[in-house]
Amino acid sequence: MYLVLLGAPGAGKGTQADILCKQFNLLHLASGDLFREALSKGTDLGKQAKVYMEKGLLVPDDITIKLIQEKINGLEKGQGVLLDGFPRTLEQAKALDKNLKAQNKQVDRTALIDVSQEELLRRLSGRWICRQCQAPYHLQSAPPKITGRCDKCSGELYQRADDTVETVKKRLEVYSAQTSPLIDYYRQAGKLIEVKGEGEPQAVGKKLITALKAG
Ligand code: AP5
Ligand code: MG
Ligand code: ZN
């Protein structure tokens, strides 16, 4: 299965990806995580992406499509995938469709996590993520067991450079202008399910699982 998670910055894509990948035995492929990994290693890709990420803008389609395509093409046959943060433009969605079609595959389902603007801002301003595995935490709603340490891998927690108020505003604008058209794209293809993303992460996860199982 190829499952795409759609939703604004802070909607809980990373949080729900963890729950859904366990439930459906999928591989978590997150473009933002891949860019941050490249950035921390100081690779050319990381250097290219940094310029856009720190401004809250999208990394150009050609760079992003190539990165994800290489990942997908390198997977074992039959491996199910959860895509988090990709596609983010119509051009990326079309490129993904084309690439999957060439392998006799397709995007099977798309899940939209819908959260109010006010809650998105609250979530992003209190978010801390793991430097090693990028698991997200929140000071109030999802605190780690040990302050400053990841529950999963004991990695150090830090605040993302693009989680400042100004950059978050820009990311929300970019989402609305460039990514939200994908909602209609997948709805028209009959592949979209929608879930309200407010409430406990586990409760949101249950709603997503139920909706996905319902087909
Ligand atoms: P990316 O890393 O994908 O960031 P994003 O889309 O802005 O999404 P976030 O990671 O901020 O939010 P999320 O939905 O994962 O929420 P989370 O689960 O962490 O992209 C970053 C940048 O990379 C982009 O700006 C762009 O520059 C570049 N990029 C990436 N992909 C690209 C692409 N395809 N094309 C071009 N450029 C690309 O949750 C947020 C917080 O809320 C956490 O603290 C969490 O603990 C908390 N929380 C989660 N769920 C709940 C809940 N139910 N209740 C209370 N709190 C909750
Ligand atoms: Mg994320
Ligand atoms: Zn970790």
Coordinates of C-alpha atoms and ligand atoms in Angstrom, one line a residue:
M1 CA 0.0 0.0 0.0
Y2 CA 1.1 3.6 -0.8
L3 CA -0.5 6.0 1.7
V4 CA -0.1 9.7 1.5
L5 CA -0.6 11.9 4.6
L6 CA -1.8 15.4 3.9
G7 CA -2.1 18.3 6.3
A8 CA -0.8 21.7 7.2
P9 CA 2.5 22.2 9.2
G10 CA 1.8 21.0 12.7
A11 CA -1.3 18.9 11.8
G12 CA 0.4 15.8 13.2
K13 CA 1.6 14.0 10.1
G14 CA 4.8 12.9 11.9
T15 CA 2.9 11.9 15.0
Q16 CA 0.3 9.9 13.1
A17 CA 2.9 8.4 10.8
D18 CA 4.4 6.5 13.7
I19 CA 1.0 5.1 14.7
L20 CA -0.1 4.2 11.1
C21 CA 3.2 2.6 10.1
K22 CA 3.0 0.2 13.1
Q23 CA -0.7 -0.6 12.4
F24 CA -0.3 -1.2 8.6
N25 CA 3.4 -2.2 8.6
L26 CA 4.5 0.7 6.3
L27 CA 7.8 2.4 5.8
H28 CA 7.8 6.1 6.9
L29 CA 9.2 8.3 4.2
A30 CA 9.2 11.9 5.2
S31 CA 10.7 14.5 2.8
G32 CA 11.2 17.0 5.6
D33 CA 13.1 14.4 7.7
L34 CA 15.3 13.5 4.7
F35 CA 16.1 17.2 4.1
R36 CA 17.0 17.7 7.8
E37 CA 19.1 14.6 7.8
A38 CA 21.0 15.9 4.8
L39 CA 21.3 19.3 6.4
S40 CA 22.8 17.9 9.6
K41 CA 25.3 15.8 7.6
G42 CA 26.3 18.9 5.6
T43 CA 25.7 17.2 2.2
D44 CA 25.2 19.2 -1.0
L45 CA 21.5 18.3 -0.9
G46 CA 21.4 19.7 2.7
K47 CA 23.0 22.9 1.6
Q48 CA 20.6 23.4 -1.3
A49 CA 17.6 22.7 0.9
K50 CA 18.6 24.9 3.8
V51 CA 18.2 28.1 1.8
Y52 CA 14.5 27.3 1.3
M53 CA 13.7 25.6 4.5
E54 CA 14.9 28.4 6.7
K55 CA 12.6 30.8 4.9
G56 CA 9.6 28.5 5.1
L57 CA 9.5 28.0 1.3
L58 CA 9.3 24.7 -0.6
V59 CA 12.5 23.2 -1.9
P60 CA 12.2 23.2 -5.7
D61 CA 10.3 20.4 -7.3
D62 CA 13.2 18.9 -9.3
I63 CA 15.3 18.4 -6.3
T64 CA 12.5 17.0 -4.2
I65 CA 11.1 14.7 -6.8
K66 CA 14.5 13.2 -7.5
L67 CA 15.2 12.6 -3.8
I68 CA 11.9 10.7 -3.2
Q69 CA 12.0 8.9 -6.5
E70 CA 15.5 7.5 -5.6
K71 CA 14.2 6.4 -2.2
I72 CA 11.1 4.7 -3.7
N73 CA 13.1 3.0 -6.5
G74 CA 15.5 1.6 -4.0
L75 CA 12.9 -0.2 -1.9
E76 CA 12.3 -3.9 -1.7
K77 CA 9.5 -5.2 -3.8
G78 CA 6.2 -5.3 -2.0
Q79 CA 7.3 -2.8 0.7
G80 CA 4.3 -0.6 1.7
V81 CA 5.1 3.1 2.2
L82 CA 3.6 6.0 4.1
L83 CA 4.5 9.3 2.5
D84 CA 4.7 12.3 4.9
G85 CA 5.2 15.8 3.5
F86 CA 5.4 14.5 -0.1
P87 CA 3.8 15.3 -2.5
R88 CA 3.4 19.0 -1.7
T89 CA 2.7 20.4 -5.2
L90 CA 0.6 19.2 -8.1
E91 CA 3.8 18.7 -10.1
Q92 CA 5.1 16.4 -7.3
A93 CA 1.8 14.5 -7.2
K94 CA 1.9 14.0 -10.9
A95 CA 5.5 12.9 -10.9
L96 CA 4.7 10.4 -8.1
D97 CA 1.8 9.0 -10.0
K98 CA 4.0 8.5 -13.1
N99 CA 6.8 6.9 -11.2
L100 CA 4.5 4.5 -9.4
K101 CA 2.6 3.6 -12.6
A102 CA 5.9 2.6 -14.2
Q103 CA 6.2 0.0 -11.4
N104 CA 2.6 -1.1 -11.6
K105 CA 1.8 0.6 -8.4
Q106 CA -0.3 3.6 -7.4
V107 CA -1.2 5.9 -4.5
D108 CA -3.9 3.8 -2.8
R109 CA -5.2 6.2 -0.2
T110 CA -4.6 9.8 1.0
A111 CA -5.5 10.9 4.5
L112 CA -6.0 14.5 5.3
I113 CA -5.5 15.6 8.9
D114 CA -7.5 18.8 9.5
V115 CA -6.6 21.1 12.4
S116 CA -7.5 24.8 13.1
Q117 CA -4.9 27.5 12.5
E118 CA -4.9 28.4 16.2
E119 CA -4.1 24.9 17.2
L120 CA -1.4 24.6 14.5
L121 CA 0.4 27.6 16.0
R122 CA 0.1 26.2 19.5
R123 CA 1.5 22.9 18.5
L124 CA 4.5 24.2 16.5
S125 CA 5.6 26.7 19.1
G126 CA 5.8 24.0 21.8
R127 CA 7.3 21.3 19.6
W128 CA 10.7 19.6 20.3
I129 CA 12.1 16.9 18.0
C130 CA 14.8 14.3 18.4
R131 CA 18.1 15.1 16.8
Q132 CA 18.7 11.4 15.9
C133 CA 15.3 9.9 14.9
Q134 CA 13.2 13.1 14.4
A135 CA 10.3 11.9 16.6
P136 CA 8.2 14.9 17.6
Y137 CA 7.3 15.8 21.2
H138 CA 5.3 18.7 22.7
L139 CA 5.9 20.4 26.0
Q140 CA 2.3 20.1 27.0
S141 CA 0.5 17.5 24.9
A142 CA 3.3 15.0 24.3
P143 CA 6.1 15.5 26.8
P144 CA 9.1 13.0 26.8
K145 CA 9.5 10.7 29.8
I146 CA 12.9 12.3 30.6
T147 CA 13.2 16.1 29.9
G148 CA 15.2 16.8 26.8
R149 CA 15.6 13.1 25.8
C150 CA 13.8 11.0 23.1
D151 CA 11.7 8.1 24.6
K152 CA 12.6 6.0 21.6
C153 CA 16.3 6.4 21.1
S154 CA 17.5 8.7 24.0
G155 CA 18.6 11.2 21.4
E156 CA 18.8 14.9 22.3
L157 CA 15.6 17.0 21.7
Y158 CA 15.8 20.4 20.0
Q159 CA 13.5 23.0 18.5
R160 CA 13.4 23.2 14.7
A161 CA 14.8 26.4 13.2
D162 CA 11.7 26.8 11.1
D163 CA 9.3 26.7 14.1
T164 CA 9.6 30.4 14.8
V165 CA 6.4 32.4 14.6
E166 CA 7.5 34.2 11.5
T167 CA 8.6 31.1 9.6
V168 CA 5.5 29.2 10.7
K169 CA 3.3 31.9 9.2
K170 CA 5.1 31.7 5.9
R171 CA 4.8 27.8 5.9
L172 CA 1.1 28.1 6.5
E173 CA 0.8 30.5 3.5
V174 CA 2.8 28.2 1.4
Y175 CA 0.6 25.3 2.4
S176 CA -2.5 27.1 1.5
A177 CA -1.2 28.3 -1.9
Q178 CA 0.8 25.3 -3.1
T179 CA -0.2 22.2 -1.2
S180 CA -4.0 22.6 -0.5
P181 CA -4.9 22.1 -4.2
L182 CA -3.8 18.5 -3.7
I183 CA -6.8 17.9 -1.5
D184 CA -9.1 18.3 -4.6
Y185 CA -6.6 16.3 -6.8
Y186 CA -6.9 13.2 -4.5
R187 CA -10.6 13.8 -3.8
Q188 CA -11.4 13.8 -7.5
A189 CA -9.4 10.6 -7.8
G190 CA -11.7 9.1 -5.1
K191 CA -8.7 8.4 -2.8
L192 CA -9.2 11.0 -0.1
I193 CA -10.3 10.4 3.5
E194 CA -10.6 13.3 6.0
V195 CA -10.2 13.2 9.7
K196 CA -10.4 16.0 12.3
G197 CA -6.9 16.2 13.9
E198 CA -7.9 17.7 17.2
G199 CA -8.0 15.5 20.4
E200 CA -5.4 13.1 21.8
P201 CA -2.9 11.7 19.3
Q202 CA -4.0 8.1 20.0
A203 CA -7.7 9.1 19.5
V204 CA -6.8 10.8 16.1
G205 CA -4.9 7.6 15.2
K206 CA -7.9 5.5 15.9
K207 CA -10.1 7.6 13.7
L208 CA -7.5 7.4 10.9
I209 CA -7.2 3.6 11.2
T210 CA -11.0 3.2 11.2
A211 CA -11.4 5.4 8.1
L212 CA -8.6 3.7 6.3
K213 CA -9.9 0.2 7.0
A214 CA -13.4 1.3 5.9
G215 CA -11.9 1.8 2.5
Ligands
AP5_1 P1 8.2 19.2 7.0 O1 9.2 18.6 7.9 O2 7.4 18.2 6.2 O3 7.3 20.1 7.9 P2 5.7 20.5 7.8 O4 4.9 20.0 6.7 O5 5.7 22.0 8.0 O6 5.1 19.7 8.9 P3 5.6 19.6 10.4 O7 6.6 18.5 10.5 O8 5.9 20.9 10.9 O9 4.2 19.1 11.1 P4 3.6 17.6 11.3 O10 2.3 17.6 10.6 O11 4.6 16.5 11.0 O12 3.3 17.7 12.9 P5 3.9 16.9 14.1 O13 3.5 15.4 14.1 O14 5.4 17.1 14.2 O15 8.9 20.2 6.0 C1 9.8 21.2 6.4 C2 10.4 21.9 5.2 O16 11.1 21.0 4.4 C3 9.3 22.6 4.4 O17 9.0 23.9 4.9 C4 10.1 22.7 3.0 O18 11.0 23.7 3.0 C5 10.9 21.4 3.0 N1 10.1 20.3 2.4 C6 9.7 19.1 2.9 N2 9.0 18.4 2.0 C7 9.0 19.1 0.9 C8 8.4 18.9 -0.4 N3 7.7 17.7 -0.7 N4 8.6 19.8 -1.4 C9 9.3 20.9 -1.1 N5 9.8 21.2 0.1 C10 9.7 20.3 1.1 O19 3.1 17.6 15.3 C11 3.4 19.0 15.6 C12 3.4 19.2 17.1 O20 2.1 18.9 17.6 C13 4.3 18.2 17.9 O21 4.9 18.9 19.0 C14 3.4 17.1 18.4 O22 3.9 16.5 19.6 C15 2.1 17.9 18.6 N6 0.9 17.1 18.3 C16 0.7 16.2 17.3 N7 -0.5 15.7 17.3 C17 -1.2 16.2 18.4 C18 -2.4 16.1 19.0 N8 -3.4 15.3 18.4 N9 -2.8 16.9 20.0 C19 -1.8 17.7 20.6 N10 -0.6 17.9 20.1 C20 -0.2 17.2 19.0
MG2 MG 6.6 16.4 10.3
ZN3 ZN 14.8 9.6 18.9

